[in-house]
Amino acid sequence: EPSATIIDGKAIAQQVRQEIAAEVSKMKESVGKVPGLAVILVGTRKDSETYVRSKKKACEEVGIDSYGVNLPEDTTQDEVLNFVKKFNDDPAVHGILVQLPLPKHISEEAIVGSVCIEKDVDGFHPMNIGALAMQGRTPLFVSCTPKGCIELLVRTGVVIKGKHAVVIGRSNIVGTPAALLLQKQNATVTVVHSKTPNPAEVTRNADIVIAAVGVPELVRGDWLKPGAVVIDVGINPVEDLSTKKGYRLVGDVCYKEACQVASKITPVPGGVGPMTIAMLLSNTLESAKRAYGLVDAAP
Amino acid sequence: EPSATIIDGKAIAQQVRQEIAAEVSKMKESVGKVPGLAVILVGTRKDSETYVRSKKKACEEVGIDSYGVNLPEDTTQDEVLNFVKKFNDDPAVHGILVQLPLPKHISEEAIVGSVCIEKDVDGFHPMNIGALAMQGRTPLFVSCTPKGCIELLVRTGVVIKGKHAVVIGRSNIVGTPAALLLQKQNATVTVVHSKTPNPAEVTRNADIVIAAVGVPELVRGDWLKPGAVVIDVGINPVEDLSTKKGYRLVGDVCYKEACQVASKITPVPGGVGPMTIAMLLSNTLESAKRAYGLVDAAP
Ligand SMILES: NC(=O)C1=CN([C@@H]2O[C@H](COP(=O)(O)OP(=O)(O)OC[C@H]3O[C@@H](n4cnc5c(N)ncnc54)[C@H](OP(=O)(O)O)[C@@H]3O)[C@@H](O)[C@H]2O)C=CC1
Ligand SMILES: NC(=O)C1=CN([C@@H]2O[C@H](COP(=O)(O)OP(=O)(O)OC[C@H]3O[C@@H](n4cnc5c(N)ncnc54)[C@H](OP(=O)(O)O)[C@@H]3O)[C@@H](O)[C@H]2O)C=CC1
């Protein structure tokens, strides 16, 4: 019975982090400084707090300084803007990350747009998305999750150029930049979304599938062309009373079925997830290298 | 024998211009001002001179004031930047257009990037492309040729939502924004480019084809699904000794063959071409309306 090779995101992320740690020590030796990442958290959402904690911990492990503020839920937009400004002006900070979602009374567009583009390690600024979409331009930063998807493909030897890729989902933070990245690497790209009447049929054309939908196990085995490479971005909690927490995490792809058809596939968890933070560290390092003149151009 | 309906771009552009002329007179009545377009031409390329002349003439016909400078080939980048700045600061100018290509010693990226985004009626600024690519954002301006393609579809009653569209070509000024526009209108979009190994096969999936390649008659009849709608952006001179000029213009689509398969098709010339200038006038009008507070939001 055919069975796909599992793309071990955890191991690959670990390797990326080691490479980053080595570069950070080299930087410390050569210029006496290390990269710095500032994380702004507003409110007390449990999941956001967890993400912020793991981002800070990941920084520590590779020698990146982490700064940041945890602001109360009722912080005004102007107060948040002031913190962004402070970090924009701080030369020890090379990356600024505003943990989303923000409380409803704060405009995400205003805050994200206020991060200076040289420190937008999340790559959410429209200028970065524009540069990603355009020929002959290179964005300063590419959003972490889609960058992680491409890194998984590259590091497992998947050729992108000339392949047909289908990206399911078109969000600003995953689907759209993933599609633009694949196209920059010369794949022929189709974007499937909620208004696509025949997603299974379209997806069956793909040599490479990136699923970033947020619908548990939407992509079934018969959506896939035999031998397709599948990157499953989805992280969806589904009820499971047999577990201690009462739920388990599944992807946007029906893993069991897809394993029988795909040639390579990422598991959930342990696939794309670990890469996201690794790419955040990578973007912060890149930014610091640019700030200290250790590279001459954008990636 | 089946034969496609011809999409008469010339007639539709004429209609758009009439609508614009009516809005311009209304503006003159209500605020005592008309829109203004500034065109910057550097050098003496014959084709560029022709384009600039027809843009100015089109402005006149609808009552838009046209400004502009024709600069010598050896103008420095700083001198061009100064003219852009002057028009950026001039409240009578609502749109600034730098005729491309610029001479080699001038950076297109620097000049295009210096046009203030509120007057970027060409829609070439990365911020505008970024906003076009992103969900929940609306660019201030959409590039004229792709906007004209969509306008042709809309005005001939072609439903875009839920359709599969294939865009052949991914240039910054046509293919890429055309694909992003179709996706914003909820088509499922595939972008074909020079690294696509099987363009005919991919294109045969399309309900709507936009060809912006620059290769004469690349798209043959058998690239099309029966009933497809075909928008041919290409304008390619091919040798034809039977004509006075020694050449004639053909599109990127083999018109004769496509007519037998498509349900609707644009001719070349007389299809997309006339729409481009009409959309430039439309963008300039829109910009003036925003400047005079006659609309409350982006299109
Ligand atoms: N591994 C990681 O580090 C990360 C994982 N994620 C996970 O990835 C998933 C997607 O996240 P995100 O992009 O933020 O989600 P969004 O909800 O922002 O976007 C979902 C996209 O999927 C499309 N969609 C929804 N339903 C369907 C359907 N039935 N068929 C086809 N397309 C559909 C939507 O289309 P439309 O635009 O038409 O509405 C939309 O574009 C989630 O499970 C999330 O938890 C997210 C970020 C990081
Ligand atoms: N009607 C009007 O007003 C206008 C008409 N035009 C016309 O439209 C056409 C395209 O213009 P423009 O977008 O500026 O051209 P560009 O040369 O900038 O871009 C051409 C695109 O086509 C792709 N391509 C080239 N050869 C092939 C092939 N054999 N198969 C598939 N794709 C291919 C290229 O791919 P890759 O990226 O891989 O190189 C590129 O993305 C031209 O004929 C031009 O004259 C242009 C502007 C306005």
Tab-separated table of N, CA and C in Angstrom, chain A residues 91-165:
chain	number	residue	atom	x	y	z
A	91	PRO	N	17.502	51.403	17.819
A	91	PRO	CA	18.428	50.689	16.930
A	91	PRO	C	18.734	49.264	17.392
A	92	ALA	N	18.430	48.912	18.629
A	92	ALA	CA	18.670	47.538	19.088
A	92	ALA	C	17.552	46.595	18.640
A	93	VAL	N	16.460	47.173	18.163
A	93	VAL	CA	15.314	46.373	17.711
A	93	VAL	C	15.341	46.267	16.194
A	94	HIS	N	15.389	45.049	15.685
A	94	HIS	CA	15.450	44.851	14.227
A	94	HIS	C	14.151	44.294	13.665
A	95	GLY	N	13.314	43.811	14.563
A	95	GLY	CA	12.026	43.288	14.121
A	95	GLY	C	10.959	43.678	15.117
A	96	ILE	N	9.790	44.059	14.605
A	96	ILE	CA	8.667	44.402	15.490
A	96	ILE	C	7.483	43.543	15.089
A	97	LEU	N	6.918	42.906	16.075
A	97	LEU	CA	5.811	42.011	15.807
A	97	LEU	C	4.634	42.414	16.682
A	98	VAL	N	3.525	42.712	16.064
A	98	VAL	CA	2.318	43.008	16.827
A	98	VAL	C	1.463	41.745	16.799
A	99	GLN	N	1.259	41.166	17.978
A	99	GLN	CA	0.497	39.907	18.014
A	99	GLN	C	-0.957	40.186	17.646
A	100	LEU	N	-1.457	39.494	16.630
A	100	LEU	CA	-2.849	39.639	16.197
A	100	LEU	C	-3.672	38.490	16.764
A	101	PRO	N	-4.968	38.590	16.914
A	101	PRO	CA	-5.772	39.792	16.648
A	101	PRO	C	-5.635	40.828	17.759
A	102	LEU	N	-5.835	42.100	17.376
A	102	LEU	CA	-5.869	43.177	18.351
A	102	LEU	C	-7.302	43.333	18.872
A	103	PRO	N	-7.462	43.948	20.049
A	103	PRO	CA	-8.830	44.230	20.520
A	103	PRO	C	-9.595	45.049	19.473
A	104	LYS	N	-10.898	44.895	19.471
A	104	LYS	CA	-11.765	45.470	18.428
A	104	LYS	C	-11.645	46.988	18.267
A	105	HIS	N	-11.324	47.696	19.370
A	105	HIS	CA	-11.303	49.164	19.273
A	105	HIS	C	-10.018	49.685	18.633
A	106	ILE	N	-9.120	48.777	18.261
A	106	ILE	CA	-7.852	49.205	17.648
A	106	ILE	C	-7.823	48.754	16.191
A	107	SER	N	-7.443	49.664	15.290
A	107	SER	CA	-7.405	49.323	13.868
A	107	SER	C	-6.120	48.561	13.536
A	108	GLU	N	-6.324	47.317	13.126
A	108	GLU	CA	-5.186	46.477	12.750
A	108	GLU	C	-4.409	47.139	11.615
A	109	GLU	N	-5.162	47.682	10.636
A	109	GLU	CA	-4.523	48.311	9.488
A	109	GLU	C	-3.622	49.470	9.932
A	110	ALA	N	-4.113	50.283	10.863
A	110	ALA	CA	-3.336	51.437	11.325
A	110	ALA	C	-2.074	50.983	12.056
A	111	ILE	N	-2.210	49.992	12.899
A	111	ILE	CA	-1.052	49.552	13.695
A	111	ILE	C	-0.028	48.858	12.797
A	112	VAL	N	-0.494	47.885	12.018
A	112	VAL	CA	0.428	47.153	11.136
A	112	VAL	C	1.115	48.136	10.177
A	113	GLY	N	0.362	49.117	9.681
A	113	GLY	CA	0.919	50.099	8.753
A	113	GLY	C	1.919	51.045	9.403
A	114	SER	N	1.922	51.108	10.737
A	114	SER	CA	2.827	52.046	11.415
A	114	SER	C	4.199	51.433	11.700
A	115	VAL	N	4.298	50.118	11.615
A	115	VAL	CA	5.601	49.464	11.811
A	115	VAL	C	6.496	49.856	10.638
A	116	CYS	N	7.693	50.363	10.926
A	116	CYS	CA	8.502	50.823	9.801
A	116	CYS	C	8.898	49.607	8.969
A	117	ILE	N	8.905	49.826	7.673
A	117	ILE	CA	8.977	48.687	6.755
A	117	ILE	C	10.274	47.905	6.920
A	118	GLU	N	11.335	48.561	7.409
A	118	GLU	CA	12.606	47.859	7.639
A	118	GLU	C	12.535	46.906	8.830
A	119	LYS	N	11.484	47.021	9.640
A	119	LYS	CA	11.378	46.155	10.828
A	119	LYS	C	10.133	45.268	10.776
A	120	ASP	N	9.461	45.255	9.639
A	120	ASP	CA	8.203	44.513	9.488
A	120	ASP	C	8.488	43.024	9.266
A	121	VAL	N	9.049	42.364	10.308
A	121	VAL	CA	9.463	40.958	10.142
A	121	VAL	C	8.298	40.014	9.875
A	122	ASP	N	7.073	40.478	10.101
A	122	ASP	CA	5.904	39.665	9.758
A	122	ASP	C	5.585	39.748	8.263
A	123	GLY	N	6.150	40.761	7.606
A	123	GLY	CA	5.912	40.902	6.158
A	123	GLY	C	4.480	41.244	5.805
A	124	PHE	N	3.743	41.850	6.753
A	124	PHE	CA	2.317	42.134	6.519
A	124	PHE	C	2.091	43.473	5.833
A	125	HIS	N	3.112	44.326	5.740
A	125	HIS	CA	2.934	45.655	5.158
A	125	HIS	C	2.584	45.541	3.665
A	126	PRO	N	1.594	46.325	3.201
A	126	PRO	CA	1.205	46.262	1.776
A	126	PRO	C	2.384	46.469	0.821
A	127	MET	N	3.378	47.257	1.225
A	127	MET	CA	4.560	47.435	0.375
A	127	MET	C	5.288	46.106	0.187
A	128	ASN	N	5.339	45.308	1.257
A	128	ASN	CA	5.996	44.008	1.141
A	128	ASN	C	5.176	43.046	0.288
A	129	ILE	N	3.861	43.080	0.445
A	129	ILE	CA	2.996	42.223	-0.377
A	129	ILE	C	3.095	42.672	-1.831
A	130	GLY	N	3.101	43.995	-2.050
A	130	GLY	CA	3.228	44.519	-3.412
A	130	GLY	C	4.523	44.057	-4.061
A	131	ALA	N	5.622	44.179	-3.336
A	131	ALA	CA	6.925	43.779	-3.888
A	131	ALA	C	6.943	42.276	-4.179
A	132	LEU	N	6.244	41.516	-3.341
A	132	LEU	CA	6.181	40.066	-3.550
A	132	LEU	C	5.425	39.748	-4.840
A	133	ALA	N	4.413	40.552	-5.130
A	133	ALA	CA	3.592	40.309	-6.319
A	133	ALA	C	4.274	40.776	-7.601
A	134	MET	N	5.237	41.696	-7.470
A	134	MET	CA	5.781	42.336	-8.661
A	134	MET	C	7.051	41.660	-9.166
A	135	GLN	N	7.198	41.676	-10.487
A	135	GLN	CA	8.435	41.186	-11.073
A	135	GLN	C	9.522	42.226	-10.870
A	136	GLY	N	10.744	41.764	-10.628
A	136	GLY	CA	11.872	42.671	-10.506
A	136	GLY	C	11.945	43.363	-9.157
A	137	ARG	N	11.076	42.994	-8.234
A	137	ARG	CA	11.128	43.565	-6.888
A	137	ARG	C	11.317	42.426	-5.902
A	138	THR	N	11.950	42.747	-4.788
A	138	THR	CA	12.106	41.748	-3.730
A	138	THR	C	11.612	42.382	-2.444
A	139	PRO	N	10.666	41.763	-1.771
A	139	PRO	CA	10.198	42.344	-0.513
A	139	PRO	C	11.308	42.272	0.524
A	140	LEU	N	11.312	43.216	1.460
A	140	LEU	CA	12.280	43.148	2.550
A	140	LEU	C	12.022	41.911	3.401
A	141	PHE	N	10.747	41.588	3.614
A	141	PHE	CA	10.396	40.427	4.420
A	141	PHE	C	9.234	39.681	3.793
A	142	VAL	N	9.248	38.374	3.945
A	142	VAL	CA	8.119	37.547	3.524
A	142	VAL	C	7.477	36.955	4.779
A	143	SER	N	6.153	37.004	4.834
A	143	SER	CA	5.422	36.482	5.991
A	143	SER	C	5.938	35.088	6.371
A	144	CYS	N	5.970	34.856	7.669
A	144	CYS	CA	6.686	33.690	8.199
A	144	CYS	C	6.086	32.357	7.796
A	145	THR	N	4.769	32.211	7.875
A	145	THR	CA	4.175	30.900	7.588
A	145	THR	C	4.363	30.509	6.115
A	146	PRO	N	4.013	31.367	5.152
A	146	PRO	CA	4.271	30.979	3.756
A	146	PRO	C	5.757	30.784	3.457
A	147	LYS	N	6.610	31.597	4.065
A	147	LYS	CA	8.044	31.402	3.866
A	147	LYS	C	8.455	30.022	4.387
A	148	GLY	N	7.853	29.632	5.500
A	148	GLY	CA	8.134	28.306	6.061
A	148	GLY	C	7.681	27.186	5.137
A	149	CYS	N	6.548	27.379	4.484
A	149	CYS	CA	6.048	26.367	3.532
A	149	CYS	C	7.054	26.143	2.409
A	150	ILE	N	7.549	27.238	1.851
A	150	ILE	CA	8.498	27.139	0.734
A	150	ILE	C	9.803	26.507	1.211
A	151	GLU	N	10.224	26.891	2.412
A	151	GLU	CA	11.455	26.340	2.976
A	151	GLU	C	11.331	24.811	3.137
A	152	LEU	N	10.166	24.349	3.536
A	152	LEU	CA	9.954	22.897	3.661
A	152	LEU	C	10.098	22.220	2.302
A	153	LEU	N	9.543	22.850	1.265
A	153	LEU	CA	9.657	22.279	-0.081
A	153	LEU	C	11.119	22.241	-0.511
A	154	VAL	N	11.784	23.377	-0.340
A	154	VAL	CA	13.168	23.482	-0.811
A	154	VAL	C	14.060	22.490	-0.065
A	155	ARG	N	13.893	22.424	1.255
A	155	ARG	CA	14.786	21.578	2.052
A	155	ARG	C	14.477	20.096	1.924
A	156	THR	N	13.340	19.754	1.318
A	156	THR	CA	13.092	18.323	1.081
A	156	THR	C	13.254	18.010	-0.406
A	157	GLY	N	13.882	18.927	-1.121
A	157	GLY	CA	14.262	18.630	-2.503
A	157	GLY	C	13.122	18.672	-3.513
A	158	VAL	N	12.017	19.344	-3.169
A	158	VAL	CA	10.910	19.446	-4.121
A	158	VAL	C	11.202	20.582	-5.107
A	159	VAL	N	11.199	20.263	-6.384
A	159	VAL	CA	11.404	21.282	-7.408
A	159	VAL	C	10.102	22.061	-7.579
A	160	ILE	N	10.179	23.387	-7.557
A	160	ILE	CA	8.969	24.218	-7.674
A	160	ILE	C	8.794	24.720	-9.104
A	161	LYS	N	9.891	25.120	-9.703
A	161	LYS	CA	9.852	25.684	-11.066
A	161	LYS	C	9.183	24.725	-12.061
A	162	GLY	N	8.233	25.267	-12.793
A	162	GLY	CA	7.583	24.469	-13.839
A	162	GLY	C	6.466	23.570	-13.335
A	163	LYS	N	6.284	23.515	-12.003
A	163	LYS	CA	5.218	22.690	-11.452
A	163	LYS	C	3.898	23.461	-11.395
A	164	HIS	N	2.805	22.712	-11.389
A	164	HIS	CA	1.508	23.348	-11.162
A	164	HIS	C	1.222	23.287	-9.658
A	165	ALA	N	1.031	24.461	-9.053
A	165	ALA	CA	0.740	24.513	-7.622
A	165	ALA	C	-0.671	25.037	-7.419
